[in-house]
């Protein structure tokens, strides 16, 4: 099925979870924030939430820097 | 020069060059009431084109532009409502 | 209404020409008070552009001294300033650029005990901090005090910015409810940073601040601007106010200021530990 990740189309396996998607993208789940169709997915639920065809995923990195 | 529109404020900008001819006119216009009329005197010829153009782009109505003496011009503008 | 000196008319002429500014807007900037937390990568461009714009009073908070490694991006400071307090170097730079600006240096670290009194004195707060503990503290304090906060973060080649208007749009916690585990996110000193990304994001913070003060345009409220400078991509992510947000939601669970202890691995072993700060009650 097709989903959109950070504005770009991506093909993923049916039933893929958020955690699975992050693993595919080689992203560390501890350092990102995920929004699914505009709603924040709590980190504790990354393994439970499954993606559907047409879903829009936004993955935001935490960025702490500013002064140092 | 004769004009039939009552003037509410007059601004003498002789000696000023662009863009200060417009900037100073604009600052005075901001303090005036909507619909009031300002008469600006300039002696920098490009201002006779630049000031009216800028005034109109901000929505004010330029009533007339014309000579006001030796190498001097007047621009008469009504503040938008 | 306004009485500008001849110098001010010339200095701010390019502002006054703009329909969105004029003399009325320039006067608002002159009467405004902006607090910039952090005189580093983000604070430098933000402070420079806000001083250039004629913000009447600029407060700068930073307890650090200038280090040579800062100069790759912290453009407020000069080589000869190495070793001097950042707030003093900042004051000198801003006053040189615009002597009409009053710069108020605060040479201390923001904490739950001082933040509320400080932000109350200002109209807009600009977040240029380098750590999550202070970022969350500032967010919570601004929400509690109803102060607009322009927040940005940078790392490597990326940047993120949003304008928090308490009561009108999401706060930082609506988007990032909890800080990341300690040590999970490297600081600039660990991961590196491309200097100009600080310039881009800090400058956007200055623009957002100016828009807030003038009351024009649309701020980045309810949306984040995410910059991937390496790929040259700018994208916008919608952010919604979360009714369940612990600090700005319908039933806030955070009603006292929290100071996270997020000591990173470089300094020692820090387990994330939330401690309620004494004397940090919000009014």
XYZ file of C-alpha atoms in Angstrom:
432
model
C 0.000 0.000 0.000
C 1.076 3.632 -0.398
C 1.544 6.162 2.324
C 3.090 9.595 2.450
C 6.118 10.101 4.681
C 7.252 13.690 5.242
C 5.489 14.733 2.066
C 6.897 11.994 -0.156
C 5.098 8.882 -1.366
C 6.349 5.569 -0.072
C 5.246 1.991 -0.615
C 4.986 -0.103 2.531
C 3.774 -3.577 3.357
C 0.098 -3.850 4.335
C -0.338 -3.710 8.109
C 3.078 -2.133 8.721
C 3.299 -0.474 12.118
C 4.828 2.905 12.958
C 7.678 1.090 14.697
C 8.224 -1.035 11.617
C 8.278 2.028 9.392
C 10.877 3.720 11.601
C 12.997 0.576 11.466
C 12.739 0.571 7.662
C 13.853 4.197 7.626
C 16.648 3.410 10.094
C 15.357 6.003 12.517
C 15.773 5.703 16.246
C 12.283 5.774 17.801
C 13.646 7.565 20.877
C 14.640 10.672 18.982
C 11.634 11.287 16.786
C 8.091 12.442 17.082
C 5.521 10.890 14.804
C 2.281 12.404 13.581
C -0.212 10.191 11.785
C -2.818 12.113 9.810
C -2.199 15.133 12.007
C -2.391 13.351 15.346
C 0.624 12.653 17.516
C 1.308 8.970 18.063
C 2.536 8.373 21.629
C 5.938 6.720 21.645
C 4.570 3.863 23.733
C 2.200 2.955 20.893
C 4.627 2.885 17.968
C 4.496 -0.927 17.912
C 0.705 -1.097 18.070
C -0.381 1.509 15.564
C -0.787 0.095 12.062
C -0.686 2.127 8.888
C -3.428 2.157 6.251
C -3.319 2.975 2.575
C -3.219 6.738 2.049
C -2.001 7.566 5.547
C 0.083 10.717 5.979
C 3.018 10.340 8.300
C 5.166 13.199 9.519
C 8.348 12.313 11.345
C 9.872 15.169 13.284
C 13.328 15.045 14.758
C 13.888 16.515 18.153
C 16.263 19.398 17.739
C 17.717 20.684 20.942
C 20.511 22.902 19.770
C 20.459 26.632 19.667
C 23.256 28.137 21.657
C 26.029 25.642 22.210
C -1.037 78.061 -7.659
C -4.768 78.273 -7.413
C -6.631 75.186 -6.336
C -10.197 74.739 -5.193
C -9.579 71.942 -2.697
C -9.162 73.001 0.941
C -5.739 71.981 2.217
C -5.604 70.493 5.713
C -1.822 70.197 6.092
C 1.140 71.547 4.202
C 4.555 69.906 4.198
C 7.654 71.692 2.908
C 10.151 69.085 1.735
C 12.444 71.379 -0.215
C 15.961 70.021 -0.015
C 14.796 66.404 0.394
C 15.583 63.678 -2.106
C 13.918 60.330 -2.772
C 12.955 58.173 -0.921
C 12.679 60.712 1.933
C 10.258 62.777 -0.086
C 7.794 59.895 0.117
C 8.829 58.618 3.560
C 8.249 62.015 5.188
C 5.032 62.575 3.279
C 3.822 59.175 4.405
C 4.672 59.891 8.046
C 2.609 63.086 7.981
C -0.256 61.415 6.156
C -0.390 58.704 8.837
C -1.184 61.336 11.437
C -4.014 62.857 9.385
C -7.651 61.841 9.329
C -9.035 59.803 6.427
C -10.218 62.100 3.634
C -7.990 65.017 4.669
C -5.831 66.738 2.072
C -2.046 67.188 2.229
C -0.009 69.575 0.104
C 3.634 68.578 -0.290
C 6.225 71.003 -1.699
C 9.333 69.504 -3.302
C 12.252 70.842 -5.298
C 13.596 67.419 -6.398
C 12.075 66.701 -9.781
C 12.005 62.860 -9.618
C 9.776 63.219 -6.583
C 7.012 64.563 -8.786
C 6.764 61.088 -10.296
C 7.824 58.920 -7.370
C 5.726 60.415 -4.626
C 2.407 60.309 -6.477
C 3.105 56.763 -7.636
C 3.862 55.577 -4.103
C 0.892 57.450 -2.685
C -1.458 55.805 -5.159
C 0.000 52.361 -4.512
C -0.973 52.830 -0.880
C -4.511 53.705 -1.897
C -4.419 57.489 -1.503
C -5.780 59.772 -4.186
C -3.383 62.218 -5.831
C -5.500 65.250 -6.731
C -2.879 67.211 -8.634
C 0.817 67.621 -9.357
C 2.086 70.901 -10.698
C 4.594 73.730 -10.491
C 4.642 75.838 -7.349
C 7.364 78.318 -8.141
C 10.936 78.417 -9.445
C 12.079 74.751 -9.748
C 9.523 73.815 -7.131
C 6.472 71.594 -7.387
C 3.422 70.800 -5.306
C 1.728 67.420 -4.918
C -1.784 67.458 -3.530
C -3.053 64.186 -2.111
C -6.183 63.103 -0.284
C -5.749 60.452 2.408
C -7.736 57.307 1.706
C -10.865 56.580 3.707
C 1.505 59.579 17.654
C 5.201 59.329 16.856
C 8.166 61.661 16.932
C 11.138 60.258 15.090
C 14.453 62.045 14.926
C 15.899 62.814 11.517
C 18.349 59.933 12.022
C 15.556 57.542 12.880
C 13.612 58.525 9.775
C 16.647 57.738 7.660
C 17.588 54.596 9.601
C 14.117 53.093 9.430
C 13.097 54.526 6.047
C 13.052 51.090 4.416
C 10.650 49.924 7.100
C 8.472 53.022 6.959
C 8.048 52.530 3.216
C 6.337 49.199 3.780
C 2.544 49.391 3.931
C 2.625 46.896 6.808
C 4.966 49.085 8.877
C 4.828 52.852 8.318
C 5.459 55.258 11.141
C 2.758 53.574 13.210
C 4.466 50.186 12.962
C 7.927 51.569 13.581
C 6.615 53.190 16.746
C 5.262 49.809 17.893
C 8.697 48.273 17.336
C 10.281 51.101 19.287
C 7.977 50.515 22.238
C 8.352 46.739 22.172
C 10.337 44.655 24.647
C 11.766 41.346 23.436
C 13.642 38.780 25.535
C 16.129 36.530 23.773
C 17.158 33.485 25.756
C 20.583 32.387 24.584
C 23.198 34.542 22.871
C 24.454 31.727 20.677
C 23.678 30.277 17.296
C 20.024 31.257 17.185
C 20.205 34.250 19.501
C 22.894 35.934 17.403
C 20.975 36.448 14.166
C 17.708 36.983 16.035
C 19.265 39.717 18.181
C 20.994 41.362 15.243
C 17.864 41.616 13.124
C 15.693 42.706 16.025
C 18.154 45.440 16.943
C 18.357 46.481 13.309
C 14.568 46.661 13.207
C 14.526 49.125 16.068
C 13.064 47.017 18.869
C 13.231 49.418 21.803
C 14.381 47.016 24.515
C 16.155 43.712 23.979
C 16.893 41.498 26.961
C 19.556 38.816 26.501
C 19.945 35.845 28.822
C 23.158 33.812 28.773
C 25.537 32.790 31.562
C 28.292 31.603 29.270
C 31.518 33.143 27.981
C 32.550 33.278 24.346
C 34.516 30.258 23.176
C 36.548 30.037 19.963
C 34.362 27.151 18.775
C 31.332 29.460 18.929
C 32.613 31.737 16.195
C 31.811 29.287 13.425
C 28.171 30.416 13.776
C 27.552 32.729 16.719
C 27.982 35.882 14.738
C 27.274 38.340 17.535
C 30.739 37.657 18.917
C 34.214 38.476 17.592
C 37.592 36.781 17.950
C 38.673 39.408 20.463
C 35.632 38.569 22.609
C 36.798 35.024 23.368
C 36.760 34.588 27.135
C 34.318 37.444 27.805
C 30.695 37.009 28.882
C 28.398 36.483 25.922
C 25.861 39.015 27.150
C 28.515 41.753 27.235
C 29.762 40.893 23.787
C 26.157 40.857 22.588
C 25.434 44.233 24.112
C 28.442 45.769 22.403
C 27.526 44.301 19.016
C 23.905 45.387 19.188
C 24.663 48.884 20.448
C 27.213 49.343 17.663
C 24.609 48.383 15.092
C 21.840 50.457 16.622
C 22.591 52.818 19.520
C 18.867 53.493 19.834
C 18.233 50.029 21.250
C 18.399 49.446 24.987
C 20.129 46.103 25.625
C 19.545 44.502 29.016
C 22.050 41.731 29.778
C 21.108 38.898 32.147
C 24.160 36.902 32.961
C 22.569 33.902 34.595
C 20.932 30.623 33.727
C 17.180 30.544 33.428
C 15.537 28.351 36.042
C 12.157 27.847 37.640
C 12.998 30.413 40.296
C 13.701 33.333 37.954
C 11.846 32.666 34.711
C 8.389 33.976 35.587
C 9.595 37.323 36.953
C 11.799 37.757 33.933
C 9.337 36.967 31.164
C 6.669 39.183 32.707
C 8.811 42.199 31.812
C 8.717 41.395 28.091
C 6.211 41.276 25.249
C 7.701 38.457 23.189
C 10.166 35.742 24.146
C 12.636 34.217 21.660
C 13.944 30.758 22.494
C 17.563 30.282 21.465
C 18.445 27.714 24.122
C 20.661 24.723 23.577
C 19.007 22.122 25.770
C 15.630 20.516 26.300
C 15.292 21.201 30.015
C 15.333 24.977 29.503
C 13.217 24.678 26.367
C 10.415 22.918 28.249
C 10.758 25.307 31.187
C 10.451 28.311 28.913
C 7.474 26.798 27.102
C 5.638 26.056 30.313
C 6.399 29.469 31.798
C 5.241 31.305 28.662
C 2.018 29.299 28.495
C 1.326 29.999 32.152
C 2.088 33.707 31.735
C 0.317 34.009 28.374
C 3.461 35.281 26.644
C 4.115 34.557 22.952
C 7.208 32.410 22.438
C 9.096 31.960 19.181
C 10.790 28.592 19.423
C 13.473 27.134 17.186
C 15.886 24.226 17.320
C 18.803 23.200 15.135
C 20.984 20.143 14.694
C 23.523 19.268 12.008
C 21.888 20.545 8.803
C 18.317 20.756 10.089
C 16.157 23.343 11.739
C 12.670 23.665 13.100
C 10.698 26.771 14.099
C 7.240 27.516 15.469
C 5.525 30.484 17.098
C 3.681 29.649 20.267
C 0.723 31.929 21.045
C -0.734 30.619 24.294
C -4.456 30.107 24.017
C -4.448 30.487 20.232
C -2.299 27.659 18.983
C -0.272 24.654 20.083
C 2.536 24.964 22.566
C 5.773 23.001 22.407
C 4.297 20.172 24.485
C 1.320 19.838 22.135
C 3.834 18.710 19.539
C 6.579 17.209 21.720
C 4.802 16.117 24.918
C 7.894 14.844 26.707
C 11.587 15.539 26.357
C 13.615 12.842 24.644
C 15.481 10.376 26.875
C 18.687 11.945 28.207
C 21.610 11.411 25.898
C 19.372 10.399 22.983
C 19.735 13.687 21.165
C 23.244 14.980 20.720
C 23.941 18.623 21.335
C 25.647 20.729 18.708
C 28.982 20.131 20.403
C 28.542 16.406 19.983
C 26.942 16.127 16.570
C 28.141 19.231 14.820
C 26.179 21.908 13.084
C 26.454 23.757 9.803
C 26.770 27.397 10.810
C 24.340 29.009 8.428
C 21.389 26.879 9.534
C 21.564 28.866 12.779
C 21.391 32.026 10.685
C 18.318 30.889 8.783
C 16.356 29.774 11.811
C 17.341 32.679 14.081
C 16.449 35.127 11.352
C 13.049 33.504 10.909
C 12.615 33.930 14.655
C 13.285 37.655 14.242
C 10.712 37.864 11.434
C 8.094 36.070 13.506
C 8.773 38.424 16.418
C 8.408 41.497 14.210
C 5.115 40.177 12.813
C 3.811 39.579 16.323
C 4.659 43.121 17.370
C 3.279 44.737 14.244
C 0.212 42.505 14.219
C 0.561 41.689 10.513
C 0.752 38.600 8.349
C 0.460 35.026 9.538
C 2.763 33.613 12.182
C 3.944 30.021 12.259
C 1.258 29.177 14.747
C -0.404 25.836 14.368
C 2.346 24.876 11.964
C 6.038 24.076 12.130
C 8.534 25.080 9.495
C 11.024 22.252 9.084
C 14.229 22.961 7.197
C 16.497 20.303 5.709
C 19.312 22.507 4.520
C 21.403 19.680 3.126
C 18.649 18.699 0.690
C 17.419 22.271 0.303
C 13.907 21.397 1.426
C 11.530 23.531 3.442
C 8.378 21.855 4.608
C 5.449 22.743 6.756
C 3.889 20.399 9.259
C 0.505 21.120 10.765
C 0.492 21.154 14.538
C -2.721 21.157 16.482
C -3.427 22.349 19.941
C -3.848 19.236 22.042
C -6.851 19.424 24.416
C -4.997 16.856 26.518
C -1.777 18.871 26.629
C -0.333 18.717 30.147
C 0.348 22.449 30.291
C -2.030 24.223 27.890
C -4.833 21.689 27.614
C -8.257 21.624 29.172
C -7.094 19.874 32.348
C -3.464 20.826 32.831
C -1.432 18.433 34.947
C 1.569 20.721 34.931
C 0.651 23.703 37.084
C 4.048 24.228 38.653
C 7.219 24.765 36.706
C 9.196 21.600 36.131
C 12.954 21.387 35.848
C 14.040 18.253 34.091
C 17.365 16.792 35.074
C 18.566 15.695 31.688
C 22.310 15.644 32.227
C 23.735 14.132 29.097
C 26.232 11.311 28.984
C 29.182 13.561 28.205
C 28.934 15.295 31.556
C 28.055 12.240 33.607
C 25.369 9.619 33.987
C 22.006 11.282 34.064
C 18.797 9.402 34.400
C 15.841 11.518 33.302
C 14.325 12.736 36.500
C 11.446 15.154 36.780
C 11.684 17.312 39.862
C 9.170 19.972 40.752
C 11.067 23.173 41.392
C 10.595 25.041 44.624
C 9.114 28.493 44.313
C 8.038 27.926 40.750
C 4.298 28.151 41.194
C 2.524 29.760 38.319
C 0.074 32.613 38.709
